[in-house]
Each structure stands twice: as C-alpha cells, then as structure tokens.
mmCIF file of C-alpha atoms and ligand atoms in Angstrom:
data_model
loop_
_atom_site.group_PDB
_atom_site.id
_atom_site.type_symbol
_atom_site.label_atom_id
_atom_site.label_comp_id
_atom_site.label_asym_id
_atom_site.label_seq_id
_atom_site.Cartn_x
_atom_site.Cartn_y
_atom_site.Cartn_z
ATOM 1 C CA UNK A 1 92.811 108.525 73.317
ATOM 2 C CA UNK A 2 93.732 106.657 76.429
ATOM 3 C CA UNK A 3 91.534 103.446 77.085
ATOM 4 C CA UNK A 4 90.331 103.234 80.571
ATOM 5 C CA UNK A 5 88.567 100.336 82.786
ATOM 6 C CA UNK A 6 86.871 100.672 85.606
ATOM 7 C CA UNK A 7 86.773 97.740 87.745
ATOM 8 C CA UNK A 8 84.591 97.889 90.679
ATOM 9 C CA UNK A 9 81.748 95.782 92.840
ATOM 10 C CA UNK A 10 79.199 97.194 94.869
ATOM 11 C CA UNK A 11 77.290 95.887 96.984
ATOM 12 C CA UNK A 12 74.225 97.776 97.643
ATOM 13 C CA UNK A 13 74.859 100.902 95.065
ATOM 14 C CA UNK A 14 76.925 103.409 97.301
ATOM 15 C CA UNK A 15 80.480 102.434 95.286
ATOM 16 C CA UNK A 16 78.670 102.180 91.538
ATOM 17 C CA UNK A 17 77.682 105.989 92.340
ATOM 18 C CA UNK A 18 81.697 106.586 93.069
ATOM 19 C CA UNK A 19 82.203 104.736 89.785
ATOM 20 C CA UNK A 20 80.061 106.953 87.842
ATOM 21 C CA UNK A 21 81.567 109.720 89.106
ATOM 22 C CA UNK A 22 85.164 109.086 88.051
ATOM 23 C CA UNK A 23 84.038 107.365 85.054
ATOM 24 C CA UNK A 24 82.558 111.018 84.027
ATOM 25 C CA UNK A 25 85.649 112.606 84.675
ATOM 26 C CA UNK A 26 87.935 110.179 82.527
ATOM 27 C CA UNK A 27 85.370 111.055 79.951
ATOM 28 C CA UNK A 28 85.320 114.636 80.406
ATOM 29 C CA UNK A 29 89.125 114.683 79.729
ATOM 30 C CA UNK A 30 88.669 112.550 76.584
ATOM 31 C CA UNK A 31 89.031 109.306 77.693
ATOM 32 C CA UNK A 32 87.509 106.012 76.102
ATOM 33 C CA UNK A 33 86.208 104.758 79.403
ATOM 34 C CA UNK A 34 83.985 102.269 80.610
ATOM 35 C CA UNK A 35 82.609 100.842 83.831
ATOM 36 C CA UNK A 36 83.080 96.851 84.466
ATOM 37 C CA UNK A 37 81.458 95.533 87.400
ATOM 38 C CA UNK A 38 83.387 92.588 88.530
ATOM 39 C CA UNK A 39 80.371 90.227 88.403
ATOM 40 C CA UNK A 40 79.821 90.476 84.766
ATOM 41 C CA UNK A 41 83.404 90.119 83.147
ATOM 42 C CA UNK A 42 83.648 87.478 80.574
ATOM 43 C CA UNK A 43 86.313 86.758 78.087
ATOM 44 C CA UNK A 44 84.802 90.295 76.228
ATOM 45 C CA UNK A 45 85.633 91.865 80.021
ATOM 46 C CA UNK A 46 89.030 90.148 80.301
ATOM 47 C CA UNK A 47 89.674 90.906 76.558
ATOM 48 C CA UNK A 48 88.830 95.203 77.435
ATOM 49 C CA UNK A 49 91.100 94.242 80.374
ATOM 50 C CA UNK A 50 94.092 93.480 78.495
ATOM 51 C CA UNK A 51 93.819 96.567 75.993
ATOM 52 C CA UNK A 52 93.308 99.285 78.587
ATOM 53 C CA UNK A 53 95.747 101.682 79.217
ATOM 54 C CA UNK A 54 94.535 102.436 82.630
ATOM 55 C CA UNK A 55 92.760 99.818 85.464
ATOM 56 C CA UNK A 56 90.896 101.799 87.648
ATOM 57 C CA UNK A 57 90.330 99.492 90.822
ATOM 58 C CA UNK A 58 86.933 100.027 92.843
ATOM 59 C CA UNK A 59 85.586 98.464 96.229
ATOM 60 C CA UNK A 60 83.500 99.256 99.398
ATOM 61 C CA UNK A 61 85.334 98.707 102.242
ATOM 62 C CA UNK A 62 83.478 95.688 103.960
ATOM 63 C CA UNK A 63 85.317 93.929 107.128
ATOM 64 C CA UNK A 64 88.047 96.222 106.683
ATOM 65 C CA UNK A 65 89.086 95.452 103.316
ATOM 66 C CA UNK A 66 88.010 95.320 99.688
ATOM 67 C CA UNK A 67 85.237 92.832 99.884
ATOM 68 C CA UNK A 68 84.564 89.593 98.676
ATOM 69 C CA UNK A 69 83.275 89.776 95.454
ATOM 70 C CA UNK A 70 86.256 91.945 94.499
ATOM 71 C CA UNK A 71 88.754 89.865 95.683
ATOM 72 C CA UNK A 72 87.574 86.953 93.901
ATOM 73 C CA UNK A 73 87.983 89.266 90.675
ATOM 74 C CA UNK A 74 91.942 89.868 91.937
ATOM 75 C CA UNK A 75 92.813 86.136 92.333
ATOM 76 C CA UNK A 76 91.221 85.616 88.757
ATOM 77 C CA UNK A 77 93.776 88.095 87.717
ATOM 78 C CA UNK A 78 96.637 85.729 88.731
ATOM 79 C CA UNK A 79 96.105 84.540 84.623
ATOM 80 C CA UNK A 80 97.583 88.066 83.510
ATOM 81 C CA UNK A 81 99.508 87.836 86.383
ATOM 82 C CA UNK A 82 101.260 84.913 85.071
ATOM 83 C CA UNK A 83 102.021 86.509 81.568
ATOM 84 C CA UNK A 84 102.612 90.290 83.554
ATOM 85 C CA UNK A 85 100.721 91.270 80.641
ATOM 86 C CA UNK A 86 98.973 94.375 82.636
ATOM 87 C CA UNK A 87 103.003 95.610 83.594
ATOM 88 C CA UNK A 88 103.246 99.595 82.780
ATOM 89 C CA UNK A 89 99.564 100.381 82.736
ATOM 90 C CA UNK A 90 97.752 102.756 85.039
ATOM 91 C CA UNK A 91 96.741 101.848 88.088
ATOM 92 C CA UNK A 92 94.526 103.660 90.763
ATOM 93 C CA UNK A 93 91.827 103.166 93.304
ATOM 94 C CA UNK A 94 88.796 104.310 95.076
ATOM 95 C CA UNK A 95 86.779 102.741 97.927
ATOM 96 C CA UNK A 96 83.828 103.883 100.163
ATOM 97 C CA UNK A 97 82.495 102.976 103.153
ATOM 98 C CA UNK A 98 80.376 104.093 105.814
ATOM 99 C CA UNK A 99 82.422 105.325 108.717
ATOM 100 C CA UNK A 100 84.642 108.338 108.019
ATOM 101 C CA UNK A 101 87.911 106.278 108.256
ATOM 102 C CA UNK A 102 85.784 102.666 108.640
ATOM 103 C CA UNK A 103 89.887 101.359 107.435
ATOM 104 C CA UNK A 104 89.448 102.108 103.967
ATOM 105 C CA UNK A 105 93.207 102.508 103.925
ATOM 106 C CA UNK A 106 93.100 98.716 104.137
ATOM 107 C CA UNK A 107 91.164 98.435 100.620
ATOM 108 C CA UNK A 108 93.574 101.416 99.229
ATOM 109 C CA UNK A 109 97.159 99.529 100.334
ATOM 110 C CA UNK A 110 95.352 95.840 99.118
ATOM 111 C CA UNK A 111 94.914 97.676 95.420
ATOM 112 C CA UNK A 112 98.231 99.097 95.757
ATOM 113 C CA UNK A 113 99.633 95.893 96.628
ATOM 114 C CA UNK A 114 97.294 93.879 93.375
ATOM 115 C CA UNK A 115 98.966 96.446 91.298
ATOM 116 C CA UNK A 116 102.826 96.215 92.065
ATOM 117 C CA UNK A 117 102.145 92.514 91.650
ATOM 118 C CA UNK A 118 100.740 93.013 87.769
ATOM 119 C CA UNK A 119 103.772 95.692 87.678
ATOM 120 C CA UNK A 120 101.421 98.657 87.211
ATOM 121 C CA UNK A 121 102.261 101.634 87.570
ATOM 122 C CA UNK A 122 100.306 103.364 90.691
ATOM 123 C CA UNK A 123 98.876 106.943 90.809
ATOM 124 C CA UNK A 124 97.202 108.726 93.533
ATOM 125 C CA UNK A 125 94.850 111.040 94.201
ATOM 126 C CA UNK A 126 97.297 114.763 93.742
ATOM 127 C CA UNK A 127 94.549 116.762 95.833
ATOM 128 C CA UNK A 128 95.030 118.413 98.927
ATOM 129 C CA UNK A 129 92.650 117.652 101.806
ATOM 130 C CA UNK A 130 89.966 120.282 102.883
ATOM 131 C CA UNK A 131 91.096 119.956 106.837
ATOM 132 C CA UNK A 132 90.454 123.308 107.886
ATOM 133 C CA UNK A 133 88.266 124.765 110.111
ATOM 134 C CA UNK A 134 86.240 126.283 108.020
ATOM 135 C CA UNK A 135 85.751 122.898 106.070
ATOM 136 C CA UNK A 136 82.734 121.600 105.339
ATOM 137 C CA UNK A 137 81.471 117.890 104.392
ATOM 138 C CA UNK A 138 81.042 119.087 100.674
ATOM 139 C CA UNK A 139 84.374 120.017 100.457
ATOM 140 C CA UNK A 140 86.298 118.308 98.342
ATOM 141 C CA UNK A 141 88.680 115.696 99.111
ATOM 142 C CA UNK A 142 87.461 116.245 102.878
ATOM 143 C CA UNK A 143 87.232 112.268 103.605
ATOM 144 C CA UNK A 144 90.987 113.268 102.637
ATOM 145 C CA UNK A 145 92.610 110.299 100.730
ATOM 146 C CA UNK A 146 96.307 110.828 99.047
ATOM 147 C CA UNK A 147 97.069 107.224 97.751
ATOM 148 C CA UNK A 148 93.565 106.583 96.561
ATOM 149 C CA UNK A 149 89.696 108.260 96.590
ATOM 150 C CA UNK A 150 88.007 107.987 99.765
ATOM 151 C CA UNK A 151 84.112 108.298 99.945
ATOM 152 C CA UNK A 152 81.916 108.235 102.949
ATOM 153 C CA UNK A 153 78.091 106.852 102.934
ATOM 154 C CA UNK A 154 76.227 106.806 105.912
ATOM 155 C CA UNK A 155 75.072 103.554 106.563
ATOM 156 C CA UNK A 156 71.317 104.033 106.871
ATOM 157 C CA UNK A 157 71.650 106.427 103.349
ATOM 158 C CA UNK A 158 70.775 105.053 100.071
ATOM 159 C CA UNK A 159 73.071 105.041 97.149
ATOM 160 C CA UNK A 160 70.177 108.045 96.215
ATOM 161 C CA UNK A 161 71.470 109.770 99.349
ATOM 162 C CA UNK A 162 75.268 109.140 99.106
ATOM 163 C CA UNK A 163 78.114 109.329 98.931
ATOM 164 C CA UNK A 164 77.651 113.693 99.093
ATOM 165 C CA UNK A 165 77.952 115.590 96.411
ATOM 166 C CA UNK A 166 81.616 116.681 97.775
ATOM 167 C CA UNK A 167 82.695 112.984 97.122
ATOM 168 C CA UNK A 168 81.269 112.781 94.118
ATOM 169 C CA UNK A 169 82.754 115.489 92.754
ATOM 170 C CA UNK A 170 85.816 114.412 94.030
ATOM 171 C CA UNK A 171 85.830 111.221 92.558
ATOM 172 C CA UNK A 172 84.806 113.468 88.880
ATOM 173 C CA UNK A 173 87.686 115.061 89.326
ATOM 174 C CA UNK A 174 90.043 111.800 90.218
ATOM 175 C CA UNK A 175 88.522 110.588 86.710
ATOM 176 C CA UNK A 176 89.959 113.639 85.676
ATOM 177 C CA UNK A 177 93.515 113.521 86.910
ATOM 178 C CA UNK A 178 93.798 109.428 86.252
ATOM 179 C CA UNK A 179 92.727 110.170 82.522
ATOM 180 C CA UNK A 180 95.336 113.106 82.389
ATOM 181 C CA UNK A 181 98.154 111.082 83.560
ATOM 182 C CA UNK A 182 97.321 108.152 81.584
ATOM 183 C CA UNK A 183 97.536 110.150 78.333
ATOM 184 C CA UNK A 184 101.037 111.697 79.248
ATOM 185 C CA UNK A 185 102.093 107.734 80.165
ATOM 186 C CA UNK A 186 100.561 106.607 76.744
ATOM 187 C CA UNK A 187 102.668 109.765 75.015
ATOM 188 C CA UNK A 188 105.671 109.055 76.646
ATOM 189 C CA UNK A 189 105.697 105.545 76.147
ATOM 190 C CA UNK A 190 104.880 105.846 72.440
ATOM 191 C CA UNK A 191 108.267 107.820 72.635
ATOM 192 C CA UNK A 192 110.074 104.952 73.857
ATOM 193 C CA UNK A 193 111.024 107.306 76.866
HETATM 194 C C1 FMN B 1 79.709 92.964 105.165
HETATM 195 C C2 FMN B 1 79.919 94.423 105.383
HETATM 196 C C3 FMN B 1 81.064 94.849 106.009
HETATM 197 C C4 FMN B 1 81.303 96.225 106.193
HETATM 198 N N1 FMN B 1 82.464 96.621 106.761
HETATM 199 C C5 FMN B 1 82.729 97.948 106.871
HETATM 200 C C6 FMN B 1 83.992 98.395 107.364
HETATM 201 O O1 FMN B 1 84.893 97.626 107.653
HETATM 202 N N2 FMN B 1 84.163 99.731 107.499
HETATM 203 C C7 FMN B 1 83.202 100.640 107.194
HETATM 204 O O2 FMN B 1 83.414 101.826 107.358
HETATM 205 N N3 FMN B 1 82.000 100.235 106.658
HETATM 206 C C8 FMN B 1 81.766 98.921 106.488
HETATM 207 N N4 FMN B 1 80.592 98.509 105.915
HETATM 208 C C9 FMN B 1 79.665 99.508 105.380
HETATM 209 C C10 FMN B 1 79.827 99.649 103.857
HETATM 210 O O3 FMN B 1 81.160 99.917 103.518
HETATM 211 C C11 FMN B 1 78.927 100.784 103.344
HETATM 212 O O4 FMN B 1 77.585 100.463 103.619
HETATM 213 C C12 FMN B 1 79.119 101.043 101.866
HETATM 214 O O5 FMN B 1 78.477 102.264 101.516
HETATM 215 C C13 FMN B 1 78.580 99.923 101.011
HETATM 216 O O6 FMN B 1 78.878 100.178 99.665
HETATM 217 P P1 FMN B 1 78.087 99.455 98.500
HETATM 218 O O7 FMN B 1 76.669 99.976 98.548
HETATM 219 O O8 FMN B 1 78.775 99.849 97.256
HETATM 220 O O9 FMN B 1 78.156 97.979 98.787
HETATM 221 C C14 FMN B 1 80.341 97.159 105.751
HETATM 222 C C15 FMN B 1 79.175 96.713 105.129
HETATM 223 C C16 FMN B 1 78.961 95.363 104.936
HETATM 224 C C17 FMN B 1 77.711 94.903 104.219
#
C-alpha cells in the first residue's frame, strides 16, 4: 500500500477543500494517505515526510505564486534536500485560485521546480481538458491543467461555495491517478527495475 502525503496551506479554506478531494481519491484507490497542512508539521510531520512514497504538493495561488506560508515549508525542506533523501518519490501538485488562469501555472512550474531539486519524480495530471463548446463549468478538468490540478474559486465564494463540484471531482480523481502511479513506482522499484 503506497504511503501518500499531502502537503498543502490554505489560506481561507478554498485549497483544504481541493485537498480533501484528492486525498479521497488516493484513498479510494487504496492508498495510506493523509493530509499535512504546512503549519502544523513537527518532527512527527517531517518523520511521515520521509516515509511517504508520494508528496503531494498543495497551494493557492496568491501574488502569482504558491504563497507564503508554503514557501516557508519548501525552504525548510532544504534539510532533506541536503541528504536528497525524498530522490525517487512521487511528486505532484495542485493549486487554486480565484481567476480562471489568475497564473496558477506559476505555483504548478515552482512545485515542479521544488521537486527536481529533492530529485522526485514528477507526475501530472493524464486528463484531457473539457474545451469544447458544449463544455460546461462542471466539467471536468475544464480549468484545464496538464502538469498539475487547477481549481477555480470565485473570490467572493466561500470554501462552502467552491471550488465547483467539477473541480472537486477532478481533484478525486487526480487522487486517483497519483495513488495509481505511485503503486506501479513502488512495484517497480521493489523489482529493482
Ligand atoms: C494575498 C493574496 C493574493 C492572491 N493572488 C492571487 C493571484 O495571483 N491570482 C489569483 O487568481 N487569485 C489570487 N488570490 C485569490 C486566491 O487565490 C483565492 O481567494 C483562493 O481561493 C484562496 O485559497 P485559500 O482559501 O485556500 O487561501 C489571492 C488572494 C490573496 C489573499
């Protein structure tokens, strides 16, 4: 059973419901997952850390990048940097952020980039956009992120209110995929392959 962390801040609740939502689809596909907000890890955090399999990284977009509170989690990380000790797990992302494209790519390349420097080993989203005409806002993937999960909250909506149900489920089904392809790495690497 792959071990998976969830690693995310939010500020004002929109990104914890994105959390949720993938962390019940790593669990779905038999997963032992957890969330860890980044203003609560302690040496037990760092510790769950180290023995995951997966890091799932998870940030609203603020300023046009991950914000503060999760960045100050990333240059903590420079202490398994040092040792590489996180090299060869799982790594993906999510963000959200109020405006449909609000440069949430920004927060998506900065995990990218946190990864490659613990030598992780990055996986994206594998879902095709809903970019149609006939697409609708509860579509999935229709915020339509490749490289990591996009979700969009208005910003006068509470966390009760959004993201939609469309991101949510996309983000369930991200769980889904990022548990999947953490249990083939785990196989194969059990295999010495
Ligand atoms: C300081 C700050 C900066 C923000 N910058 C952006 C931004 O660059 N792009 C964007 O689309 N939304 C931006 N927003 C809106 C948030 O991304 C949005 O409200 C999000 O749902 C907040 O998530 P949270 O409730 O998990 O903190 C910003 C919000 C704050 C508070």
């Amino acid at each position: 059973m792959p071990k998976i962390v969830i690693v995310y801040h939010s500020g004002y609740g929109h990104t914890k419901k994105v959390a949720e939502a993938v962390l019940a689809g790593t669990l779905e596909a038999g997963a032992d997952a957890k969330l860890l907000p980044v203003g609560e890890i302690d040496d037990a955090g760092w510790a769950e850390l180290a023995a995951a399999d997966a890091i799932i990284f998870g940030a609203p977009t603020y300023m046009g990048g991950p914000s503060a509170d999760f960045k100050k989690f990333a240059d903590a990380s420079s202490k398994p940097w040092f040792g590489q000790t996180w090299k060869d797990k799982i790594a993906a992302g999510f963000t959200n952020s109020a405006t449909m494209n609000g440069d949430k790519f920004s927060t998506i390349q900065y995990f990218v980039t946190l990864a490659m420097q613990h030598s992780m080993i990055w996986v994206g989203t594998g879902m095709m956009p809903s970019n149609t005409k006939a697409a609708t806002r509860n579509d999935l993937n229709y915020v339509g992120g490749f490289t990591g999960l996009l979700a969009q909250s208005p910003a006068d909506a509470s966390p009760e209110e959004a993201p939609p149900a469309g991101d949510l489920e996309t983000a369930r089904m991200f769980g889904v995929r990022i548990a999947g392809a953490t249990a083939r790495w785990k196989a194969g690497a059990h295999a010495g392959v």
